[in-house]
Amino acid sequence: MAVAAGEVFASGSQELHVLAVDDSNADRKIIERLLKISSCKVTAVESGTRALQFLGLDGEKHSLGYNGLKVNLIMTDYSMPGMTGYELLKKIKNILTRIDRCLEEGAEEFLVKPVKLSDVKRLKEFILKGEAEGSGERRVCKRNLEDDSHCSSSSLSSPSSSSSLPSSSPTHKEACDDDLAASEPYSPTSPLHPSKRHKWLNRD
Amino acid sequence: MDTVSQLQRQFVDHTTSLYREGFVDDQFTQLQKLQDENSPDFVVEVVTLFFDDCEKLINNMARALEQQQEVDFKQVDASVHQLKGSSSSIGAMRVKNVCVTFRTFCEAQNREGCLRCLQQVNREYSLLKNKLQTLFRLEQQIVAAGGTIPAVE
């Protein structure tokens, strides 16, 4: 049994990127082929843990949204050793729900701790690119999102981090308390964008 | 009859018997549909992965069932479940069917029944492996002799 969750995002010339999770080598190869034949980009991993790592939701390393590995759909086997498909989807949904709430309140992106220099660099480019494409007013907040096991009270970033963002253009910046790194959406394609168009597909 | 025709004839006969004797089912046909010039060895590759899985899982089952004291039937069942899944995915019908029976013995914690099923699984796996290797060999020979692989209904 496989369950699929996430946002199905078909955007004309753009390829759907599917993250397939299955502990069986044969099954992984089959699903990979099926998806490739259907003109999808596929990343096949062998476990829930690997899937979370790939999505950048394991609390390690990189920040989701800036690694260019946007995933439109997650398809996972249900019974796997370690983390079942159900547990994986629950984890993802939990993290996304938290992110979602922040995004709905005005933030546009987020970073996962620990934050690195490259994160801030990419954030800067992201914002500058947006400004170049002529977006209007934006609200910029900064917050680091910790993973499930940590309480939100410890996740507030220091106020000094918001001041590191560029202020070269006529944009309006606001530092909020419970901040989330953000800029106005100038691109309709956001990585695993959970807000608004949030849709969960469950299929037996 | 020239070589290619002979080989093709053998191929058709062999394929037909594979289906008729229940070694493979429609899922195997589905796999073949996924093979094309972009992925010319797809079926061989998947089947190879399956056989590797098989061996690993059969060993796990054997080890678990060998335990003199307490057999961990949950562990055996977990392996059987995995094998059932993979065999189903590639269309290895007879292997899959043995797994179905195997699981009921696991649930009943019946060691003797399990051991019998393990033997059967091993046998079906070996038979299938031989037959598929023959099939792949015939395919190679046909192509090498300049022929095309016939479609079998």
CSV table of C-alpha atoms in Angstrom, one decimal:
chain,number,residue,atom,x,y,z
A,1,MET,CA,0.0,0.0,0.0
A,2,ALA,CA,1.3,3.4,-0.9
A,3,VAL,CA,0.0,6.7,0.2
A,4,ALA,CA,0.7,10.0,-1.4
A,5,ALA,CA,0.6,13.4,0.2
A,6,GLY,CA,1.5,16.9,-0.8
A,7,GLU,CA,0.5,19.4,-3.3
A,8,VAL,CA,0.1,18.2,-6.8
A,9,PHE,CA,1.5,21.1,-8.8
A,10,ALA,CA,1.4,21.0,-12.5
A,11,SER,CA,2.7,24.1,-14.1
A,12,GLY,CA,2.9,23.6,-17.8
A,13,SER,CA,6.5,23.2,-18.8
A,14,GLN,CA,7.6,22.5,-15.3
A,15,GLU,CA,8.2,18.9,-14.3
A,16,LEU,CA,6.6,17.4,-11.2
A,17,HIS,CA,9.2,16.4,-8.7
A,18,VAL,CA,8.2,13.4,-6.8
A,19,LEU,CA,9.9,12.0,-3.7
A,20,ALA,CA,9.3,8.3,-3.5
A,21,VAL,CA,9.9,6.4,-0.3
A,22,ASP,CA,10.2,2.6,-0.2
A,23,ASP,CA,12.4,0.2,1.6
A,24,SER,CA,12.3,-2.4,-1.1
A,25,ASN,CA,15.0,-2.0,-3.8
A,26,ALA,CA,12.8,-3.5,-6.5
A,27,ASP,CA,9.8,-1.4,-5.7
A,28,ARG,CA,11.9,1.7,-5.7
A,29,LYS,CA,13.2,1.0,-9.1
A,30,ILE,CA,9.7,0.3,-10.4
A,31,ILE,CA,8.2,3.4,-9.0
A,32,GLU,CA,11.1,5.4,-10.3
A,33,ARG,CA,10.6,4.1,-13.8
A,34,LEU,CA,6.9,4.6,-13.7
A,35,LEU,CA,7.3,8.2,-12.7
A,36,LYS,CA,10.1,8.9,-15.2
A,37,ILE,CA,8.0,7.5,-18.0
A,38,SER,CA,5.3,9.9,-16.9
A,39,SER,CA,7.7,12.7,-17.2
A,40,CYS,CA,8.3,13.3,-13.6
A,41,LYS,CA,11.5,14.1,-11.9
A,42,VAL,CA,12.1,11.4,-9.2
A,43,THR,CA,14.1,11.1,-6.1
A,44,ALA,CA,13.7,7.7,-4.6
A,45,VAL,CA,14.9,7.1,-1.0
A,46,GLU,CA,14.8,4.0,1.2
A,47,SER,CA,13.4,5.3,4.4
A,48,GLY,CA,11.4,7.9,6.2
A,49,THR,CA,14.6,9.2,7.8
A,50,ARG,CA,16.2,9.7,4.5
A,51,ALA,CA,13.1,11.4,3.2
A,52,LEU,CA,13.1,13.9,6.0
A,53,GLN,CA,16.8,14.5,5.4
A,54,PHE,CA,16.2,15.1,1.8
A,55,LEU,CA,13.4,17.5,2.6
A,56,GLY,CA,15.6,19.3,5.1
A,57,LEU,CA,13.1,18.6,7.8
A,58,ASP,CA,15.4,16.6,10.0
A,59,GLY,CA,16.7,19.6,11.9
A,60,GLU,CA,20.1,19.2,10.3
A,61,LYS,CA,22.0,21.2,7.8
A,62,HIS,CA,20.2,23.1,5.2
A,63,SER,CA,17.1,25.2,5.1
A,64,LEU,CA,14.1,24.2,3.1
A,65,GLY,CA,13.3,26.5,0.3
A,66,TYR,CA,16.7,27.4,-0.8
A,67,ASN,CA,18.2,24.1,-1.8
A,68,GLY,CA,16.5,24.1,-5.2
A,69,LEU,CA,15.2,20.6,-4.7
A,70,LYS,CA,11.5,21.5,-4.6
A,71,VAL,CA,9.3,18.5,-4.1
A,72,ASN,CA,5.7,18.6,-5.4
A,73,LEU,CA,4.6,15.2,-4.3
A,74,ILE,CA,5.6,12.6,-1.7
A,75,MET,CA,4.7,9.0,-2.3
A,76,THR,CA,5.5,6.6,0.4
A,77,ASP,CA,5.2,2.9,1.1
A,78,TYR,CA,3.2,2.3,4.2
A,79,SER,CA,5.0,-0.5,6.0
A,80,MET,CA,8.7,0.1,6.4
A,81,PRO,CA,11.1,-0.7,9.2
A,82,GLY,CA,11.8,2.2,11.5
A,83,MET,CA,9.4,4.9,10.4
A,84,THR,CA,6.2,3.8,8.7
A,85,GLY,CA,4.8,5.8,5.8
A,86,TYR,CA,2.0,7.1,8.1
A,87,GLU,CA,4.5,8.3,10.7
A,88,LEU,CA,6.5,10.0,8.0
A,89,LEU,CA,3.5,11.9,6.6
A,90,LYS,CA,2.4,12.8,10.1
A,91,LYS,CA,5.9,14.3,10.8
A,92,ILE,CA,5.9,16.2,7.6
A,93,LYS,CA,2.4,17.5,8.1
A,94,ASN,CA,3.2,18.5,11.6
A,95,ILE,CA,6.2,20.5,10.6
A,96,LEU,CA,4.3,22.0,7.7
A,97,THR,CA,1.4,23.0,9.8
A,98,ARG,CA,3.6,24.9,12.1
A,99,ILE,CA,5.3,26.6,9.2
A,100,ASP,CA,1.9,27.1,7.5
A,101,ARG,CA,0.6,29.1,10.4
A,102,CYS,CA,3.6,31.4,10.3
A,103,LEU,CA,3.4,31.7,6.5
A,104,GLU,CA,-0.3,32.6,6.7
A,105,GLU,CA,0.5,35.4,9.1
A,106,GLY,CA,2.7,37.0,6.5
A,107,ALA,CA,5.9,35.2,6.4
A,108,GLU,CA,7.0,33.8,3.0
A,109,GLU,CA,9.8,31.6,3.8
A,110,PHE,CA,11.5,30.0,6.7
A,111,LEU,CA,14.8,28.5,7.7
A,112,VAL,CA,15.5,25.5,9.7
A,113,LYS,CA,18.1,25.7,12.4
A,114,PRO,CA,21.0,25.6,12.7
A,115,VAL,CA,21.4,28.6,10.4
A,116,LYS,CA,24.6,28.9,8.4
A,117,LEU,CA,26.2,31.6,6.5
A,118,SER,CA,25.1,30.1,3.2
A,119,ASP,CA,21.5,30.3,4.4
A,120,VAL,CA,21.7,34.0,5.0
A,121,LYS,CA,23.5,34.4,1.7
A,122,ARG,CA,20.7,32.6,-0.1
A,123,LEU,CA,18.1,34.5,1.7
A,124,LYS,CA,19.7,37.8,0.7
A,125,GLU,CA,19.8,36.7,-3.0
A,126,PHE,CA,16.3,35.6,-2.7
A,127,ILE,CA,15.1,38.9,-1.5
A,128,LEU,CA,17.3,40.9,-3.9
A,129,LYS,CA,16.0,38.9,-6.8
A,130,GLY,CA,12.5,39.6,-5.6
A,131,GLU,CA,13.2,43.3,-5.4
A,132,ALA,CA,14.6,43.3,-8.9
A,133,GLU,CA,11.5,41.7,-10.2
A,134,GLY,CA,9.6,44.6,-8.8
A,135,SER,CA,7.5,43.3,-6.0
A,136,GLY,CA,5.9,45.8,-3.7
A,137,GLU,CA,5.8,46.2,-0.1
A,138,ARG,CA,7.1,43.4,1.9
A,139,ARG,CA,7.2,42.3,5.4
A,140,VAL,CA,10.4,40.8,6.5
A,141,CYS,CA,10.6,38.8,9.6
A,142,LYS,CA,13.1,36.3,10.7
A,143,ARG,CA,12.6,33.2,12.7
A,144,ASN,CA,14.3,29.9,12.9
A,145,LEU,CA,12.1,27.0,13.0
A,146,GLU,CA,13.2,24.1,15.1
A,147,ASP,CA,12.1,20.6,14.6
A,148,ASP,CA,9.4,18.8,16.5
A,149,SER,CA,11.3,17.9,19.6
A,150,HIS,CA,12.0,21.4,20.6
A,151,CYS,CA,9.6,23.8,22.2
A,152,SER,CA,8.7,26.9,20.3
A,153,SER,CA,9.7,29.1,23.2
A,154,SER,CA,13.3,28.4,22.6
A,155,SER,CA,13.1,29.1,18.9
A,156,LEU,CA,13.0,32.9,18.9
A,157,SER,CA,16.0,34.2,17.1
A,158,SER,CA,18.0,37.2,18.3
A,159,PRO,CA,16.8,40.5,17.1
A,160,SER,CA,20.2,41.3,15.6
A,161,SER,CA,19.6,38.7,12.8
A,162,SER,CA,16.9,40.7,11.2
A,163,SER,CA,19.1,43.7,10.8
A,164,SER,CA,21.5,41.8,8.6
A,165,LEU,CA,19.0,41.8,5.8
A,166,PRO,CA,19.6,44.3,3.0
A,167,SER,CA,17.6,47.5,3.0
A,168,SER,CA,18.6,49.0,-0.3
A,169,SER,CA,15.3,49.3,-1.9
A,170,PRO,CA,12.0,51.0,-1.0
A,171,THR,CA,10.7,48.1,1.0
A,172,HIS,CA,9.0,48.1,4.3
A,173,LYS,CA,10.6,45.9,6.8
A,174,GLU,CA,9.1,44.9,10.1
A,175,ALA,CA,10.7,42.8,12.7
A,176,CYS,CA,8.1,40.7,14.4
A,177,ASP,CA,8.4,38.8,17.6
A,178,ASP,CA,7.8,35.3,16.5
A,179,ASP,CA,9.5,36.0,13.2
A,180,LEU,CA,9.9,34.0,10.2
A,181,ALA,CA,12.3,34.8,7.4
A,182,ALA,CA,10.2,36.3,4.7
A,183,SER,CA,9.6,38.3,1.6
A,184,GLU,CA,6.6,39.0,-0.5
A,185,PRO,CA,5.9,36.1,-2.9
A,186,TYR,CA,7.2,37.1,-6.3
A,187,SER,CA,7.2,33.6,-7.6
A,188,PRO,CA,4.2,31.4,-7.8
A,189,THR,CA,6.3,28.4,-7.3
A,190,SER,CA,7.3,27.9,-3.7
A,191,PRO,CA,9.0,24.8,-2.5
A,192,LEU,CA,6.5,22.5,-0.9
A,193,HIS,CA,4.4,25.6,-0.3
A,194,PRO,CA,2.0,24.4,2.3
A,195,SER,CA,-0.3,27.4,2.8
A,196,LYS,CA,-3.5,28.2,1.0
A,197,ARG,CA,-3.2,25.6,-1.8
A,198,HIS,CA,-2.5,23.0,0.8
A,199,LYS,CA,-4.0,19.8,-0.3
A,200,TRP,CA,-3.5,16.3,1.1
A,201,LEU,CA,-4.0,13.4,-1.2
A,202,ASN,CA,-4.5,10.1,0.5
A,203,ARG,CA,-4.8,7.0,-1.5
A,204,ASP,CA,-4.8,3.4,-0.5
B,1,MET,CA,14.0,-22.6,-39.8
B,2,ASP,CA,16.9,-20.3,-39.3
B,3,THR,CA,18.5,-19.5,-35.9
B,4,VAL,CA,16.5,-16.4,-35.2
B,5,SER,CA,13.2,-18.1,-35.9
B,6,GLN,CA,14.1,-21.1,-33.7
B,7,LEU,CA,15.1,-18.8,-30.9
B,8,GLN,CA,12.0,-16.8,-31.3
B,9,ARG,CA,9.9,-19.9,-31.2
B,10,GLN,CA,11.7,-21.0,-28.0
B,11,PHE,CA,11.2,-17.6,-26.5
B,12,VAL,CA,7.4,-17.6,-27.2
B,13,ASP,CA,7.1,-21.2,-25.8
B,14,HIS,CA,9.1,-20.4,-22.8
B,15,THR,CA,7.2,-17.2,-22.0
B,16,THR,CA,3.8,-18.9,-22.5
B,17,SER,CA,4.7,-21.6,-20.1
B,18,LEU,CA,5.9,-19.1,-17.5
B,19,TYR,CA,2.4,-17.6,-17.5
B,20,ARG,CA,0.6,-20.8,-17.8
B,21,GLU,CA,2.4,-22.4,-15.0
B,22,GLY,CA,1.8,-19.4,-12.8
B,23,PHE,CA,5.4,-18.4,-12.3
B,24,VAL,CA,4.5,-14.9,-13.3
B,25,ASP,CA,1.3,-12.9,-13.6
B,26,ASP,CA,0.1,-9.8,-15.2
B,27,GLN,CA,2.3,-7.6,-13.1
B,28,PHE,CA,5.3,-9.1,-14.9
B,29,THR,CA,3.7,-8.0,-18.2
B,30,GLN,CA,3.4,-4.5,-16.7
B,31,LEU,CA,7.1,-4.5,-15.9
B,32,GLN,CA,7.9,-5.4,-19.5
B,33,LYS,CA,5.9,-2.4,-20.7
B,34,LEU,CA,8.2,-0.2,-18.7
B,35,GLN,CA,11.2,-1.3,-20.7
B,36,ASP,CA,12.1,0.7,-23.8
B,37,GLU,CA,15.1,2.0,-25.6
B,38,ASN,CA,15.7,4.5,-22.8
B,39,SER,CA,15.7,1.7,-20.3
B,40,PRO,CA,16.6,-1.4,-22.2
B,41,ASP,CA,17.6,-3.6,-19.3
B,42,PHE,CA,14.9,-2.5,-16.9
B,43,VAL,CA,13.3,-5.9,-16.4
B,44,VAL,CA,16.6,-7.7,-15.8
B,45,GLU,CA,17.6,-5.0,-13.4
B,46,VAL,CA,14.4,-5.1,-11.4
B,47,VAL,CA,14.4,-8.9,-11.3
B,48,THR,CA,18.0,-8.9,-10.2
B,49,LEU,CA,17.1,-6.6,-7.3
B,50,PHE,CA,14.2,-8.9,-6.4
B,51,PHE,CA,16.4,-12.0,-6.3
B,52,ASP,CA,18.9,-10.2,-4.1
B,53,ASP,CA,16.0,-9.2,-1.8
B,54,CYS,CA,14.8,-12.8,-1.9
B,55,GLU,CA,18.1,-14.3,-0.8
B,56,LYS,CA,18.4,-11.8,2.0
B,57,LEU,CA,14.9,-12.4,3.3
B,58,ILE,CA,15.1,-16.1,3.0
B,59,ASN,CA,18.3,-16.1,5.0
B,60,ASN,CA,16.6,-13.9,7.7
B,61,MET,CA,13.7,-16.3,7.9
B,62,ALA,CA,16.0,-19.4,8.1
B,63,ARG,CA,18.0,-17.8,10.9
B,64,ALA,CA,15.0,-16.9,12.9
B,65,LEU,CA,13.4,-20.3,12.5
B,66,GLU,CA,16.6,-22.1,13.4
B,67,GLN,CA,16.5,-20.7,16.9
B,68,GLN,CA,16.2,-23.7,19.2
B,69,GLN,CA,14.6,-21.8,22.1
B,70,GLU,CA,12.1,-19.1,21.2
B,71,VAL,CA,11.4,-18.5,17.6
B,72,ASP,CA,10.6,-14.9,17.0
B,73,PHE,CA,7.6,-15.4,14.7
B,74,LYS,CA,7.1,-11.7,14.4
B,75,GLN,CA,10.5,-11.4,12.9
B,76,VAL,CA,9.8,-14.2,10.5
B,77,ASP,CA,6.5,-12.7,9.6
B,78,ALA,CA,8.1,-9.3,8.9
B,79,SER,CA,10.4,-10.9,6.4
B,80,VAL,CA,7.6,-12.9,4.8
B,81,HIS,CA,5.6,-9.8,4.5
B,82,GLN,CA,8.4,-8.0,2.8
B,83,LEU,CA,8.9,-10.9,0.4
B,84,LYS,CA,5.2,-11.0,-0.3
B,85,GLY,CA,5.3,-7.3,-1.2
B,86,SER,CA,8.3,-7.6,-3.5
B,87,SER,CA,7.2,-10.7,-5.2
B,88,SER,CA,3.8,-9.1,-5.8
B,89,SER,CA,5.5,-6.0,-7.3
B,90,ILE,CA,7.4,-8.0,-9.9
B,91,GLY,CA,4.6,-10.5,-10.6
B,92,ALA,CA,6.3,-13.5,-9.1
B,93,MET,CA,2.9,-15.2,-8.4
B,94,ARG,CA,4.0,-18.6,-7.1
B,95,VAL,CA,6.4,-17.0,-4.6
B,96,LYS,CA,3.8,-14.6,-3.5
B,97,ASN,CA,1.2,-17.4,-3.0
B,98,VAL,CA,3.6,-19.4,-0.8
B,99,CYS,CA,4.1,-16.2,1.3
B,100,VAL,CA,0.4,-15.9,1.9
B,101,THR,CA,0.3,-19.4,3.4
B,102,PHE,CA,3.6,-18.8,5.2
B,103,ARG,CA,2.1,-15.8,7.0
B,104,THR,CA,-0.8,-17.9,8.4
B,105,PHE,CA,1.7,-20.3,9.9
B,106,CYS,CA,3.6,-17.4,11.4
B,107,GLU,CA,0.4,-16.1,13.0
B,108,ALA,CA,-0.3,-19.5,14.3
B,109,GLN,CA,3.3,-19.7,15.6
B,110,ASN,CA,3.6,-23.1,13.9
B,111,ARG,CA,7.3,-23.8,13.5
B,112,GLU,CA,6.9,-26.9,11.4
B,113,GLY,CA,4.5,-25.2,9.1
B,114,CYS,CA,6.9,-22.3,8.8
B,115,LEU,CA,9.8,-24.5,8.0
B,116,ARG,CA,7.8,-26.3,5.3
B,117,CYS,CA,6.9,-22.9,3.8
B,118,LEU,CA,10.4,-21.8,3.9
B,119,GLN,CA,11.4,-24.8,1.9
B,120,GLN,CA,8.7,-24.1,-0.6
B,121,VAL,CA,9.7,-20.4,-0.9
B,122,ASN,CA,13.2,-21.4,-1.5
B,123,ARG,CA,12.2,-23.9,-4.2
B,124,GLU,CA,9.9,-21.4,-5.9
B,125,TYR,CA,12.5,-18.8,-5.9
B,126,SER,CA,15.1,-21.1,-7.4
B,127,LEU,CA,12.7,-22.3,-10.1
B,128,LEU,CA,11.7,-18.8,-11.0
B,129,LYS,CA,15.3,-17.6,-11.1
B,130,ASN,CA,16.2,-20.4,-13.5
B,131,LYS,CA,13.3,-19.8,-15.8
B,132,LEU,CA,13.8,-16.0,-15.9
B,133,GLN,CA,17.5,-16.5,-16.6
B,134,THR,CA,16.6,-18.7,-19.5
B,135,LEU,CA,14.2,-16.1,-20.7
B,136,PHE,CA,16.8,-13.3,-20.6
B,137,ARG,CA,19.3,-15.5,-22.2
B,138,LEU,CA,17.0,-16.2,-25.1
B,139,GLU,CA,16.3,-12.5,-25.5
B,140,GLN,CA,20.0,-11.8,-25.7
B,141,GLN,CA,20.5,-14.6,-28.2
B,142,ILE,CA,17.7,-13.3,-30.4
B,143,VAL,CA,19.1,-9.8,-30.4
B,144,ALA,CA,22.6,-11.0,-31.0
B,145,ALA,CA,21.4,-13.0,-34.0
B,146,GLY,CA,19.9,-9.8,-35.3
B,147,GLY,CA,16.2,-10.6,-34.6
B,148,THR,CA,13.6,-8.9,-32.6
B,149,ILE,CA,11.9,-10.1,-29.5
B,150,PRO,CA,8.4,-11.3,-30.3
B,151,ALA,CA,5.5,-10.0,-28.4
B,152,VAL,CA,3.6,-12.7,-26.6
B,153,GLU,CA,-0.1,-12.3,-25.9
